[in-house]
PDB file of C-alpha atoms in Angstrom:
ATOM      1  CA  UNK Y  21     -21.426 -14.418  -2.275  1.00  0.00           C
ATOM      2  CA  UNK Y  22     -21.118 -11.456  -5.035  1.00  0.00           C
ATOM      3  CA  UNK Y  23     -18.515 -10.572  -7.339  1.00  0.00           C
ATOM      4  CA  UNK Y  24     -17.396  -7.217  -7.081  1.00  0.00           C
ATOM      5  CA  UNK Y  25     -16.702  -4.859  -9.559  1.00  0.00           C
ATOM      6  CA  UNK Y  26     -13.138  -3.917  -8.527  1.00  0.00           C
ATOM      7  CA  UNK Y  27      -9.843  -5.281  -8.726  1.00  0.00           C
ATOM      8  CA  UNK Y  28      -7.340  -5.369  -5.690  1.00  0.00           C
ATOM      9  CA  UNK Y  29      -3.827  -4.616  -5.149  1.00  0.00           C
ATOM     10  CA  UNK Y  30      -1.915  -5.962  -1.840  1.00  0.00           C
ATOM     11  CA  UNK Y  31       0.724  -3.567  -1.034  1.00  0.00           C
ATOM     12  CA  UNK Y  32       3.794  -5.362   1.022  1.00  0.00           C
ATOM     13  CA  UNK Y  33       6.494  -3.618   2.576  1.00  0.00           C
ATOM     14  CA  UNK Y  34      10.346  -4.798   1.420  1.00  0.00           C
ATOM     15  CA  UNK Y  35      13.360  -4.806   3.483  1.00  0.00           C
ATOM     16  CA  UNK Y  36      14.097  -0.859   2.640  1.00  0.00           C
ATOM     17  CA  UNK Y  37      10.588   0.005   4.419  1.00  0.00           C
ATOM     18  CA  UNK Y  38      11.666  -2.117   7.352  1.00  0.00           C
ATOM     19  CA  UNK Y  39      15.159  -0.654   7.390  1.00  0.00           C
ATOM     20  CA  UNK Y  40      13.842   2.929   7.472  1.00  0.00           C
ATOM     21  CA  UNK Y  41      11.162   2.156   9.994  1.00  0.00           C
ATOM     22  CA  UNK Y  42      13.920   0.349  12.538  1.00  0.00           C
ATOM     23  CA  UNK Y  43      16.183   3.468  11.972  1.00  0.00           C
ATOM     24  CA  UNK Y  44      13.468   6.192  12.955  1.00  0.00           C
ATOM     25  CA  UNK Y  45      14.791   8.133  16.064  1.00  0.00           C
ATOM     26  CA  UNK Y  46      12.779   6.976  19.024  1.00  0.00           C
ATOM     27  CA  UNK Y  47      11.542   3.479  17.643  1.00  0.00           C
ATOM     28  CA  UNK Y  48      12.563   1.165  20.364  1.00  0.00           C
ATOM     29  CA  UNK Y  49      10.824  -1.939  18.800  1.00  0.00           C
ATOM     30  CA  UNK Y  50      12.982  -3.950  16.019  1.00  0.00           C
ATOM     31  CA  UNK Y  51      10.423  -5.052  13.873  1.00  0.00           C
ATOM     32  CA  UNK Y  52      11.054  -7.691  11.187  1.00  0.00           C
ATOM     33  CA  UNK Y  53       9.824  -7.932   7.606  1.00  0.00           C
ATOM     34  CA  UNK Y  54       7.936 -11.233   8.190  1.00  0.00           C
ATOM     35  CA  UNK Y  55       5.892  -9.311  10.642  1.00  0.00           C
ATOM     36  CA  UNK Y  56       4.980  -6.529   8.551  1.00  0.00           C
ATOM     37  CA  UNK Y  57       4.137  -8.700   5.510  1.00  0.00           C
ATOM     38  CA  UNK Y  58       1.641 -10.723   7.661  1.00  0.00           C
ATOM     39  CA  UNK Y  59      -0.958  -7.938   7.483  1.00  0.00           C
ATOM     40  CA  UNK Y  60      -0.643  -5.728   4.672  1.00  0.00           C
ATOM     41  CA  UNK Y  61      -2.640  -2.845   2.953  1.00  0.00           C
ATOM     42  CA  UNK Y  62      -4.929  -4.141   0.261  1.00  0.00           C
ATOM     43  CA  UNK Y  63      -6.454  -1.325  -2.225  1.00  0.00           C
ATOM     44  CA  UNK Y  64      -9.369  -1.642  -4.477  1.00  0.00           C
ATOM     45  CA  UNK Y  65      -8.564  -0.774  -7.974  1.00  0.00           C
ATOM     46  CA  UNK Y  66     -11.005  -0.252 -11.054  1.00  0.00           C
ATOM     47  CA  UNK Y  67     -11.757  -3.356 -13.049  1.00  0.00           C
ATOM     48  CA  UNK Y  68      -8.947  -4.390 -15.563  1.00  0.00           C
ATOM     49  CA  UNK Y  69      -8.416  -6.837 -18.618  1.00  0.00           C
ATOM     50  CA  UNK Y  70      -4.863  -6.789 -18.772  1.00  0.00           C
ATOM     51  CA  UNK Y  71      -2.590  -7.028 -15.534  1.00  0.00           C
ATOM     52  CA  UNK Y  72      -0.360  -4.094 -16.724  1.00  0.00           C
ATOM     53  CA  UNK Y  73      -3.399  -1.892 -16.598  1.00  0.00           C
ATOM     54  CA  UNK Y  74      -3.337  -2.752 -12.686  1.00  0.00           C
ATOM     55  CA  UNK Y  75       0.627  -1.829 -12.476  1.00  0.00           C
ATOM     56  CA  UNK Y  76      -0.471   1.571 -14.179  1.00  0.00           C
ATOM     57  CA  UNK Y  77      -3.066   2.337 -11.902  1.00  0.00           C
ATOM     58  CA  UNK Y  78      -0.529   1.675  -9.139  1.00  0.00           C
ATOM     59  CA  UNK Y  79       2.008   3.933 -11.002  1.00  0.00           C
ATOM     60  CA  UNK Y  80      -0.732   6.668 -10.885  1.00  0.00           C
ATOM     61  CA  UNK Y  81      -1.669   6.340  -6.939  1.00  0.00           C
ATOM     62  CA  UNK Y  82       2.308   5.567  -5.695  1.00  0.00           C
ATOM     63  CA  UNK Y  83       2.610   8.907  -4.131  1.00  0.00           C
ATOM     64  CA  UNK Y  84      -0.660   8.895  -1.981  1.00  0.00           C
ATOM     65  CA  UNK Y  85      -0.044   4.816  -1.383  1.00  0.00           C
ATOM     66  CA  UNK Y  86       3.532   5.853  -0.149  1.00  0.00           C
ATOM     67  CA  UNK Y  87       2.320   8.551   1.918  1.00  0.00           C
ATOM     68  CA  UNK Y  88      -0.302   6.532   3.352  1.00  0.00           C
ATOM     69  CA  UNK Y  89       2.199   3.675   4.254  1.00  0.00           C
ATOM     70  CA  UNK Y  90       4.531   6.128   6.189  1.00  0.00           C
ATOM     71  CA  UNK Y  91       1.591   7.953   7.830  1.00  0.00           C
ATOM     72  CA  UNK Y  92       0.408   4.403   9.288  1.00  0.00           C
ATOM     73  CA  UNK Y  93       3.590   4.720  11.356  1.00  0.00           C
ATOM     74  CA  UNK Y  94       4.324   8.286  11.760  1.00  0.00           C
ATOM     75  CA  UNK Y  95       2.450  11.415  11.087  1.00  0.00           C
ATOM     76  CA  UNK Y  96       5.375  13.760  11.388  1.00  0.00           C
ATOM     77  CA  UNK Y  97       6.481  13.924   7.795  1.00  0.00           C
ATOM     78  CA  UNK Y  98       9.937  15.133   8.773  1.00  0.00           C
ATOM     79  CA  UNK Y  99      10.933  11.611   9.746  1.00  0.00           C
ATOM     80  CA  UNK Y 100       9.902  10.392   6.525  1.00  0.00           C
ATOM     81  CA  UNK Y 101      12.284   9.805   3.455  1.00  0.00           C
ATOM     82  CA  UNK Y 102      13.286  12.479   1.399  1.00  0.00           C
ATOM     83  CA  UNK Y 103      13.241  10.343  -1.627  1.00  0.00           C
ATOM     84  CA  UNK Y 104       9.600   9.208  -2.334  1.00  0.00           C
ATOM     85  CA  UNK Y 105       9.944   8.772  -6.115  1.00  0.00           C
ATOM     86  CA  UNK Y 106       7.950   6.143  -8.042  1.00  0.00           C
ATOM     87  CA  UNK Y 107      11.364   4.260  -8.386  1.00  0.00           C
ATOM     88  CA  UNK Y 108      12.015   4.186  -4.600  1.00  0.00           C
ATOM     89  CA  UNK Y 109       8.119   3.176  -4.074  1.00  0.00           C
ATOM     90  CA  UNK Y 110       8.723   0.024  -6.114  1.00  0.00           C
ATOM     91  CA  UNK Y 111      12.154  -0.582  -4.417  1.00  0.00           C
ATOM     92  CA  UNK Y 112      10.672  -0.404  -1.082  1.00  0.00           C
ATOM     93  CA  UNK Y 113       6.891  -2.246  -1.539  1.00  0.00           C
ATOM     94  CA  UNK Y 114       6.094  -5.456  -3.621  1.00  0.00           C
ATOM     95  CA  UNK Y 115       2.618  -5.185  -5.041  1.00  0.00           C
ATOM     96  CA  UNK Y 116       0.263  -8.103  -5.667  1.00  0.00           C
ATOM     97  CA  UNK Y 117      -2.617  -7.431  -8.293  1.00  0.00           C
ATOM     98  CA  UNK Y 118      -5.494  -9.632  -8.337  1.00  0.00           C
ATOM     99  CA  UNK Y 119      -8.383  -9.474 -10.566  1.00  0.00           C
ATOM    100  CA  UNK Y 120     -11.008 -11.387  -8.936  1.00  0.00           C
ATOM    101  CA  UNK Y 121     -12.748  -9.835  -5.737  1.00  0.00           C
ATOM    102  CA  UNK Y 122     -15.791 -11.575  -3.851  1.00  0.00           C
ATOM    103  CA  UNK Y 123     -17.704 -10.363  -1.459  1.00  0.00           C
ATOM    104  CA  UNK Y 124     -18.910 -12.935   1.108  1.00  0.00           C
ATOM    105  CA  UNK Y 125     -21.118 -10.584   3.378  1.00  0.00           C
ATOM    106  CA  UNK Y 126     -24.758 -10.414   2.375  1.00  0.00           C
ATOM    107  CA  UNK Y 127     -24.866  -6.746   3.159  1.00  0.00           C
ATOM    108  CA  UNK Y 128     -24.334  -3.133   1.557  1.00  0.00           C
ATOM    109  CA  UNK Y 129     -20.585  -2.024   1.676  1.00  0.00           C
ATOM    110  CA  UNK Y 130     -20.080   1.486   3.431  1.00  0.00           C
ATOM    111  CA  UNK Y 131     -17.465   3.830   2.289  1.00  0.00           C
ATOM    112  CA  UNK Y 132     -15.736   6.579   4.085  1.00  0.00           C
ATOM    113  CA  UNK Y 133     -12.818   8.788   2.985  1.00  0.00           C
ATOM    114  CA  UNK Y 134      -9.437   7.306   3.987  1.00  0.00           C
ATOM    115  CA  UNK Y 135      -7.929  10.882   4.475  1.00  0.00           C
ATOM    116  CA  UNK Y 136      -5.231  10.328   2.512  1.00  0.00           C
ATOM    117  CA  UNK Y 137      -6.311  12.379  -0.360  1.00  0.00           C
ATOM    118  CA  UNK Y 138      -3.648  15.000  -0.161  1.00  0.00           C
TER     119      UNK Y 138
END
């Protein structure tokens, strides 16, 4: 096992995200908060010594993260909420920041663009 020179943030939907998702026209499935929080997005962040640095990093990335979370459900941006401010991001998502990342795989990492760099 190897220490990785990154930290991580786990992006967890909150009730307002679930309410939006369940209100999208044509969505026939009633999704629960519990089901959405069971498998969440994990973002690698630069290493930091103070947890507030991780929060600041999320603040810098919030627009991309917000768009990524919405696009993972609907590509049609006309269905997205109009208010995608930093305040709304923090109301719609909990973010867990962790400073230790360990790679348990004895192979090189492979990187590819996520496609959300708009």
